[in-house]
Coordinates of C-alpha atoms and ligand atoms in Angstrom, one line a residue:
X1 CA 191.9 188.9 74.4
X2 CA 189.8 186.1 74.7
X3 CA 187.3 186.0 71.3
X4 CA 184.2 185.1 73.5
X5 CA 184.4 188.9 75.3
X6 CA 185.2 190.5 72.1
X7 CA 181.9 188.7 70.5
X8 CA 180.1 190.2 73.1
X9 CA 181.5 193.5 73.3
X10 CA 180.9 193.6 69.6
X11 CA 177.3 192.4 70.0
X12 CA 175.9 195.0 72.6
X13 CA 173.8 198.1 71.8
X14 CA 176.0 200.7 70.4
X15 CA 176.2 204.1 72.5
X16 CA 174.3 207.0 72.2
X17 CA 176.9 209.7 70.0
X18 CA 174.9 212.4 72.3
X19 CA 177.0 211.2 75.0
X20 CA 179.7 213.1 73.5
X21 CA 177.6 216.6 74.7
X22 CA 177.7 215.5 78.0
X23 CA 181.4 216.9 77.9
X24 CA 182.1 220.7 77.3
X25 CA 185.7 220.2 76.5
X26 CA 184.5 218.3 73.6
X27 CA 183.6 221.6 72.2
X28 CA 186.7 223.9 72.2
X29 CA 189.1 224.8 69.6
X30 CA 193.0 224.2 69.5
X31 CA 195.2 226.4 66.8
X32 CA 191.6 227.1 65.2
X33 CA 190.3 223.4 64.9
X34 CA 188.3 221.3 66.8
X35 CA 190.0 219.6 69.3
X36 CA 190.4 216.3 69.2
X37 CA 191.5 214.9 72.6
X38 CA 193.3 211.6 71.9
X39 CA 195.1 211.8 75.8
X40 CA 192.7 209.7 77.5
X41 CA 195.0 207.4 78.7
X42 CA 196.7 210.4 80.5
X43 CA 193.6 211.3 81.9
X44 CA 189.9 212.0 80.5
X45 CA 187.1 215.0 79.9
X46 CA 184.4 215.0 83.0
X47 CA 180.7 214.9 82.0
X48 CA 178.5 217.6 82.9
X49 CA 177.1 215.0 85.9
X50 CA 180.0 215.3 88.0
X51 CA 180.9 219.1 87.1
X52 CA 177.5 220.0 88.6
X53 CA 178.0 217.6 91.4
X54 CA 180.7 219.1 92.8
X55 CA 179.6 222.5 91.9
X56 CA 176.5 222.0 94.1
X57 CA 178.8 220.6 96.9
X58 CA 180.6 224.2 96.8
X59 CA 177.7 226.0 96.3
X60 CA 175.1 224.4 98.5
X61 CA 176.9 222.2 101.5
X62 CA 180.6 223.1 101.1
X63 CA 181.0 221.8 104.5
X64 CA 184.1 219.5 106.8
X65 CA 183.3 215.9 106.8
X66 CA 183.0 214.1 109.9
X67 CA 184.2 217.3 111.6
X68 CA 181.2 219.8 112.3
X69 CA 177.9 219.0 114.6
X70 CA 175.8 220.9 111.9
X71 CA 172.9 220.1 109.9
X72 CA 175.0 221.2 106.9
X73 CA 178.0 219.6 107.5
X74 CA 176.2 216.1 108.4
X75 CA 174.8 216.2 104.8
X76 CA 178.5 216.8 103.4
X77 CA 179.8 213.8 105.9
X78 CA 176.4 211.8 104.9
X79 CA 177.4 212.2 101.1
X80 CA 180.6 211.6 101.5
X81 CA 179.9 208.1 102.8
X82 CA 177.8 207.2 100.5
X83 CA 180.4 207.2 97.8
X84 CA 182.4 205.2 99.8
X85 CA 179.2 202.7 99.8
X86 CA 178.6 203.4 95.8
X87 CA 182.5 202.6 94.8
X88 CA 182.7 199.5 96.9
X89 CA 179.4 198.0 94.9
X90 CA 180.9 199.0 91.6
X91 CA 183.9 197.1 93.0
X92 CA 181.9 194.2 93.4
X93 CA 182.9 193.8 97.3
X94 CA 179.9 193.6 100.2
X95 CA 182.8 196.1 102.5
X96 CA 182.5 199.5 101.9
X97 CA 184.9 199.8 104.9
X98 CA 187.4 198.0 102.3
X99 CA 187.0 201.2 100.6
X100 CA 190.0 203.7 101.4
X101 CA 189.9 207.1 99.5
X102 CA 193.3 208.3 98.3
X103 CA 195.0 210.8 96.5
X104 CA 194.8 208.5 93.1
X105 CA 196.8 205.2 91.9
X106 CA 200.3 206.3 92.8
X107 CA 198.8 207.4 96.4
X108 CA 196.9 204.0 97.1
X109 CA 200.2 201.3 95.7
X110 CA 202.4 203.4 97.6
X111 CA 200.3 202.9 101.0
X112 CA 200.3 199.1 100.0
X113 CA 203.6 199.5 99.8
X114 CA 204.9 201.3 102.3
X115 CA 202.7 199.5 104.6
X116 CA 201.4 196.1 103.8
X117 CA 205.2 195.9 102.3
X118 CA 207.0 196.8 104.7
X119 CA 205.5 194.4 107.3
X120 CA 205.5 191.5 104.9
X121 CA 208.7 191.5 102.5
X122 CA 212.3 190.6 104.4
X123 CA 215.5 190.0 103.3
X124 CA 215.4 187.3 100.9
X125 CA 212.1 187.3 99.9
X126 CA 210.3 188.4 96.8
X127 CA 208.4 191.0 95.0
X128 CA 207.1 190.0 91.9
X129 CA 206.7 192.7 88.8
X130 CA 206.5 193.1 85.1
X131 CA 208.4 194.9 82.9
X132 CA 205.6 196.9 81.7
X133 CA 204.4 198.7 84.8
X134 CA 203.8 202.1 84.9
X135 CA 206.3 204.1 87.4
X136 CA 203.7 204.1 90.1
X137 CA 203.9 200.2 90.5
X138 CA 207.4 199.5 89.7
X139 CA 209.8 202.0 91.8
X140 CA 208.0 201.5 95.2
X141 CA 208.7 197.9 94.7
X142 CA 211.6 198.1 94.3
X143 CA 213.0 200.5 96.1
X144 CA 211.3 198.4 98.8
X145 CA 213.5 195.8 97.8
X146 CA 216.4 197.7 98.1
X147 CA 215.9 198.7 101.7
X148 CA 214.4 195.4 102.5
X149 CA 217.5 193.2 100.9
X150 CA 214.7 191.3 99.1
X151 CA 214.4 190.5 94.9
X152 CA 212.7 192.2 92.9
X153 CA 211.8 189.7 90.0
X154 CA 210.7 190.6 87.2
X155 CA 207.7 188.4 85.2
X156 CA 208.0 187.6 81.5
X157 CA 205.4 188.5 79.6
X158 CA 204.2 187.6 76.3
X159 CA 204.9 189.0 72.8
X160 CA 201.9 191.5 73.3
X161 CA 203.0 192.5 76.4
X162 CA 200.6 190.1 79.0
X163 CA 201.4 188.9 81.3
X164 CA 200.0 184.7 81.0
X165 CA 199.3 182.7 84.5
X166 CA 202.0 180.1 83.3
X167 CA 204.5 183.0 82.8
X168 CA 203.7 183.7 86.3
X169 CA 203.6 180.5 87.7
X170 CA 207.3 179.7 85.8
X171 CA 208.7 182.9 88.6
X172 CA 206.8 182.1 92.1
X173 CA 209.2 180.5 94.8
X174 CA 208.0 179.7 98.6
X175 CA 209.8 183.4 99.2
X176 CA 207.3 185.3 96.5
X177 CA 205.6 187.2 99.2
X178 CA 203.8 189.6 96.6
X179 CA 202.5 189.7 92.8
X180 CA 202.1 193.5 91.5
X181 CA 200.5 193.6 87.9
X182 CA 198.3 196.2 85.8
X183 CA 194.7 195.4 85.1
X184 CA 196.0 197.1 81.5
X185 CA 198.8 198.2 80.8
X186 CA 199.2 202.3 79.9
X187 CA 201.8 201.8 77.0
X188 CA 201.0 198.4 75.2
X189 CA 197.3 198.2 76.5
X190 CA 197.4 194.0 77.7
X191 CA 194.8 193.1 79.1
X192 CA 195.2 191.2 82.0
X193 CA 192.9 187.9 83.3
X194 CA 193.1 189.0 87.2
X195 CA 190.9 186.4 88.0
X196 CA 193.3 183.5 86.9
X197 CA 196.6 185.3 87.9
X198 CA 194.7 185.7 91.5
X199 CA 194.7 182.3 91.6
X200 CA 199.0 181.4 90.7
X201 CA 199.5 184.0 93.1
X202 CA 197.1 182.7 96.4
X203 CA 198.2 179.1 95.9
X204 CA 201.4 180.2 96.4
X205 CA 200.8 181.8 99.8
X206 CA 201.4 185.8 98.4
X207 CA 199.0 188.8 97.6
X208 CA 197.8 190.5 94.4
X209 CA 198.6 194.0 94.1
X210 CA 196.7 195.3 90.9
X211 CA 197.3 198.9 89.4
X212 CA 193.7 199.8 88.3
X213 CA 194.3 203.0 86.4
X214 CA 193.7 202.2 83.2
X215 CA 192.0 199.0 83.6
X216 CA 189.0 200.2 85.3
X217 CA 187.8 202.2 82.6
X218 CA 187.3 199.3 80.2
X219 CA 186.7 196.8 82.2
X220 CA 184.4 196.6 85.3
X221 CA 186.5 195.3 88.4
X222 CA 185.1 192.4 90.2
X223 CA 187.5 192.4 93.0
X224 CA 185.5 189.9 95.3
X225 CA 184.7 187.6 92.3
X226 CA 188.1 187.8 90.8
X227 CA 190.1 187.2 94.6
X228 CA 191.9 190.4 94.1
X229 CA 193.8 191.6 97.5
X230 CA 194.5 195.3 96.8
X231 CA 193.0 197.1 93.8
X232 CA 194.0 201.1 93.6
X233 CA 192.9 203.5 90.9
X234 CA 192.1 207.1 90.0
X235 CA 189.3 209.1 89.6
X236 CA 190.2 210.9 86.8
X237 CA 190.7 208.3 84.0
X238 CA 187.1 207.3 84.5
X239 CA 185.7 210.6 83.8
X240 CA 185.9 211.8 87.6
X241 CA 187.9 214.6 89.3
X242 CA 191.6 214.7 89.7
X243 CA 192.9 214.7 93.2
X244 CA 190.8 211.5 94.2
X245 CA 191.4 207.9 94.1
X246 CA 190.8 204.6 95.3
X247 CA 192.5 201.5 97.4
X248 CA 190.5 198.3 97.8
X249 CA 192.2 196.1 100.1
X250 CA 190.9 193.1 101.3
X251 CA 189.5 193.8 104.8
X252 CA 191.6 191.0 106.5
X253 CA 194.8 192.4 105.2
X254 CA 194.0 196.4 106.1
X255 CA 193.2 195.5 109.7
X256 CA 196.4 194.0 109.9
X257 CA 198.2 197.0 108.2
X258 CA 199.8 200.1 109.9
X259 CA 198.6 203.6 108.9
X260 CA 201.5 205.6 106.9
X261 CA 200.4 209.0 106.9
X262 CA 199.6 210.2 110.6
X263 CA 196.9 213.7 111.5
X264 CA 193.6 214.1 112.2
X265 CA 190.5 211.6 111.9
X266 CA 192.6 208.9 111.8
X267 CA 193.4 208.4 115.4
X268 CA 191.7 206.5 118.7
X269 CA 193.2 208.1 121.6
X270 CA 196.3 209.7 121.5
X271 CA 198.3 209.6 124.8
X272 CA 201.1 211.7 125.5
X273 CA 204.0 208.9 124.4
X274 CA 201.5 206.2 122.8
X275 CA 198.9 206.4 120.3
X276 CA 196.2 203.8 118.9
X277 CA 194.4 204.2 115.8
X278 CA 191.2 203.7 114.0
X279 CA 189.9 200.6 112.0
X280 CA 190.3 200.8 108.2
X281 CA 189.6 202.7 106.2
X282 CA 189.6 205.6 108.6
X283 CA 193.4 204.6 109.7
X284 CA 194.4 205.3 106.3
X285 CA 192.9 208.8 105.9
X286 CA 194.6 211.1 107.7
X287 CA 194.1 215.1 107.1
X288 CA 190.8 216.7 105.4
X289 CA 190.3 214.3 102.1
X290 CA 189.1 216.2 98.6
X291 CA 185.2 216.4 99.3
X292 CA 183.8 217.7 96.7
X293 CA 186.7 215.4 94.6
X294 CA 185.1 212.0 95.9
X295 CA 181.7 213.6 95.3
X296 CA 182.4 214.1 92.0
X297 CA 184.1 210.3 92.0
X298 CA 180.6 209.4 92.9
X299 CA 179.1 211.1 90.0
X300 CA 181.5 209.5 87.8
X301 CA 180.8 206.2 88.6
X302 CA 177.0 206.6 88.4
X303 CA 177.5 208.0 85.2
X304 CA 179.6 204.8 83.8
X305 CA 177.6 202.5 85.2
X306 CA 174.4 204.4 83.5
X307 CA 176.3 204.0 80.2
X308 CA 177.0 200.6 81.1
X309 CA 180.5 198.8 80.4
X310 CA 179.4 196.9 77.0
X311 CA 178.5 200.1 75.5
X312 CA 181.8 202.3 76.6
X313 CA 183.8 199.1 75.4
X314 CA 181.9 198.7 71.8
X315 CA 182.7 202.3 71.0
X316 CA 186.2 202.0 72.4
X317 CA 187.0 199.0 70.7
X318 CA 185.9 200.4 67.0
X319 CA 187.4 203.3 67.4
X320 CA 191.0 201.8 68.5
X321 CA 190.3 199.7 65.8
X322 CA 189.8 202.0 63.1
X323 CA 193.4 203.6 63.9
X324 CA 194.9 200.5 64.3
X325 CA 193.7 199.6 60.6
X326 CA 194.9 203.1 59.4
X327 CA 198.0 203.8 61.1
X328 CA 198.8 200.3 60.1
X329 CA 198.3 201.1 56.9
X330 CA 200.6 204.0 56.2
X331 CA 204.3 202.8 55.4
X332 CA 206.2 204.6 57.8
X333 CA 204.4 204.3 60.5
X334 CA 205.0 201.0 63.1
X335 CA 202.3 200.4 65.8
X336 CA 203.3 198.4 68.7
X337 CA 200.4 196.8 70.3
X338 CA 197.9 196.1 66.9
X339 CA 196.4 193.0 69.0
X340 CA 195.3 195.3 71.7
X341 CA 192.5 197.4 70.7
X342 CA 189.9 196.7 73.2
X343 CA 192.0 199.0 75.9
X344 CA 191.9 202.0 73.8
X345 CA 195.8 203.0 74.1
X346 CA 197.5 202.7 70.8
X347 CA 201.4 203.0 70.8
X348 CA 203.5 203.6 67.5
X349 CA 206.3 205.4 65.8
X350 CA 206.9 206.9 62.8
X351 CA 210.1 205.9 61.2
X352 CA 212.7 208.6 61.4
X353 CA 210.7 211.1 63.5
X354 CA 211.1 211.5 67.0
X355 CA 207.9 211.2 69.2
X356 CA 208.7 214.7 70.1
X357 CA 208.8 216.3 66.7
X358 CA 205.8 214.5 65.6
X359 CA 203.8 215.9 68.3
X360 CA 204.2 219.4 67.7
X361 CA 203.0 218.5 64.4
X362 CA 199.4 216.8 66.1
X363 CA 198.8 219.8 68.1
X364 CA 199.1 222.0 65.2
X365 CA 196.4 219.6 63.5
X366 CA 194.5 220.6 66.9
X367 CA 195.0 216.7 68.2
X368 CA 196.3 216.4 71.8
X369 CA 198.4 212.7 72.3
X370 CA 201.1 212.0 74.1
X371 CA 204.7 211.4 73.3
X372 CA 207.6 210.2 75.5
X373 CA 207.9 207.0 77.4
X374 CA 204.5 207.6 79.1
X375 CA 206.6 207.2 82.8
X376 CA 207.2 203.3 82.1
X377 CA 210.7 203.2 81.1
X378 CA 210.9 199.6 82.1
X379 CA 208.3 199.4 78.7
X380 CA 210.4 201.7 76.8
X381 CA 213.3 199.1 77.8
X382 CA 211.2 196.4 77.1
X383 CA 210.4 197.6 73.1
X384 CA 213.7 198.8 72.8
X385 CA 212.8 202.2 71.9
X386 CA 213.5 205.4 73.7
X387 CA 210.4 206.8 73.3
X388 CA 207.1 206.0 71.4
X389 CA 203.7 208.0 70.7
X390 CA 200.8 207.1 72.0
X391 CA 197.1 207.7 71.1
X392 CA 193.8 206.9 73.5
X393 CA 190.2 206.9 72.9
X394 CA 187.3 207.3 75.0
X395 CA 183.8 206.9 74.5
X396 CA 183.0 211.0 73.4
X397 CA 185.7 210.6 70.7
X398 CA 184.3 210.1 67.3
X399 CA 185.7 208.5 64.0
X400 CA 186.3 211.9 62.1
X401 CA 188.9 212.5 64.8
X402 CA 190.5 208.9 64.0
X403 CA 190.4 209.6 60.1
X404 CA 192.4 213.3 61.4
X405 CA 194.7 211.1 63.7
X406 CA 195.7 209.0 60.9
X407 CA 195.8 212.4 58.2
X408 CA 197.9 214.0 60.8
X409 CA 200.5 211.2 60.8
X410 CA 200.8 210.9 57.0
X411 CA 202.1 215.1 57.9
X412 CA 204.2 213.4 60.4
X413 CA 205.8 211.3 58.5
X414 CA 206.7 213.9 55.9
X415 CA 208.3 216.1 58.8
X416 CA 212.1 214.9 57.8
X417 CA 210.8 216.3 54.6
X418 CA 209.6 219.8 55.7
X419 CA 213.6 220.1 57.6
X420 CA 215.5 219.5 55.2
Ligands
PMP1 N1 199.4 203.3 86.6 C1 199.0 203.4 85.3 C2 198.9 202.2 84.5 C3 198.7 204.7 84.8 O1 198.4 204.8 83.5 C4 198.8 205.8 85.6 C5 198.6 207.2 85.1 N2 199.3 207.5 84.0 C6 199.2 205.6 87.0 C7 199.4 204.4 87.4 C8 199.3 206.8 87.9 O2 198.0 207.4 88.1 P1 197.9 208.7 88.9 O3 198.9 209.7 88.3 O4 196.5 209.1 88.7 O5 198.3 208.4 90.3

């Protein structure tokens, strides 16, 4: 991470702690304790401003979008659209018809995919990946390759698992017809510079295809300013609903691509053999899309940008850093990604426990984390471990729940102990 951003990150106004009322969840009780959620990589509390946003939507103008004459249902439609308008300012592109709502991440890179994809990459050509993807932007790829007799090839990355422009550079040939990286990664937490890898990728003639899911939480996408082609995330790793995500594709490309999923709304005329469709986004939205979901997507967004980046990434950053100094600290206990701490995703072991056994011992210490290979094998590959534990902070978590993180995996560690 380049020292300049972490100056500044460490230089702006600290966050309000009352932002952690804004979340109820924050307040309940596991096995008797407070809970201390430490899954945010997984996905994250909502904030009162987007429970009562798509409350009021059910309560008030529950209506169909862009499918009722109605007073009532033109203000579901009206809001609707305005989200659309809201997510592609956030996203720092002028389009908001370069905007497609989708079911989340895995939704939007598999329309890429299965459309931009398919029309593109032929036999012989290449896909471009890392070994550190999460499922969602590794198997389509290459099982794309597979039906397409094209290469999948996979991008070294460094020691913290980033991927640099030169390592990039050293695997594009005149057949690389598309680059698909994380913004951050969910298991090691590298942070990517889009900006410059946008830049290896477009002089060699091929696209950009960024998983946003964890990035956009920590870092605010400029997809215009960075020359990013297709940008896809979820709504609820950013405090938002489940259900909802986003693709950003760059409005030159989604003209040219095919729709995927075929209903209602998403069609011109339909003949009786022949059919043509809408522009984008519409083509790509096929069948009634979660309302109240991007409503609440809406809130979620005006309630980051509120906050403001800086101060979400100050309090992220000491608090990944206060675990990384503690968990670093105790003997048997190896963390992966110790350089990594401004993504909030910490990913360690501790020596002779499996990730497994040592969780049931965090939830009994009322902490929720995640164990397993976080549906990245590639990564798991890539570490040469079957399996790691992973904690992630957001910006309602507080340092008494690091100090019982770290506590909780001195018991850990003492689990061979309590067996035998
Ligand atoms: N990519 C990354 C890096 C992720 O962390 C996740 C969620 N774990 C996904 C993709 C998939 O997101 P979703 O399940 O919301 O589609």
């Amino acid at each position: 991470m380049n020292p300049d951003f972490l100056y500044a990150i460490r230089t702006c106004p600290a966050l309000d702690p009352a932002v952690r009322d804004d979340f109820p969840m924050t307040g309940i009780q596991s096995h008797g304790k407070p809970f201390a959620y430490l899954n945010n990589a997984a996905t994250t509390l909502k904030p009162l401003p987007v429970l009562e946003a798509m409350d009021r939507y059910y309560r008030e103008y529950g209506s169909p979008i862009h499918r009722g004459a109605d007073r009532i249902a033109h203000k579901a439609t009206t809001a609707f659209e305005s989200v659309r308008r809201t997510v592609a300012r956030f996203l720092g592109t002028p389009h908001p018809e370069a905007v497609v709502f989708t079911g989340g991440t895995t939704a939007g890179l598999n329309l890429v995919c299965l459309s931009y994809g398919e029309l593109v990459v032929g036999a012989g050509d290449e896909v471009v990946v890392t070994p550190n993807e999460h499922h969602a932007n590794y198997v389509p790829w290459q099982q794309l390759c597979r039906r397409k007799n094209a290469k999948l090839v996979l991008a070294p990355l460094d020691a913290n698992g980033c991927l640099q422009p030169e390592a990039l550079e050293s695997v594009m040939t005149e057949r690389t017809r598309i680059v698909a990286c994380s913004h951050i990664t969910n298991v090691m937490g590298a942070a990517m510079d889009l900006r410059a890898l946008a830049a290896v990728v477009h002089r060699h003639g091929a696209v950009i295809v960024v998983d946003g899911a964890q990035g956009v939480v920590h870092e605010r996408p400029d997809v215009v300013g960075w020359d990013i082609d297709f940008y896809a995330f979820s709504g609820h790793k950013l405090y938002g609903p489940t259900g909802v995500g986003v693709l950003y594709g760059r409005p030159a490309l989604l003209e040219k691509m095919p729709p995927v999923v075929m209903g209602g709304e998403m069609i011109d005329i339909v003949d009786v053999y022949e059919t043509s469709f809408r522009e984008p986004p519409w083509r790509f939205e096929a069948g009634t899309l979660p309302v109240a979901e991007v409503i609440g997507l809406g809130a979620a967004i005006d309630y980051v940008l509120e906050l403001g980046y800086c101060g979400m990434q100050k309090k992220v950053l000491g608090l990944t850093e206060r675990a990384v100094r503690g968990l670093s600290g105790l003997e048997n206990v190896h963390v992966y990604n110790p350089e990594n701490a401004f993504s909030g995703v910490l990913s360690f072991n501790i020596r002779g426990v499996h990730p497994h056994d040592a969780s049931s011992v965090y939830d009994r210490e009322g902490i929720a984390l995640r164990a397993g290979h976080h549906c990245s094998q590639p990564t798991m590959r890539w570490l040469g471990v079957g399996a790691t534990l992973r904690a992630s902070f957001a910006i309602y978590n507080d340092d008494s729940e690091v100090d019982r993180l770290i506590e909780a995996s001195k018991k850990a560690g003492d689990f061979l102990d309590v067996l035998f």
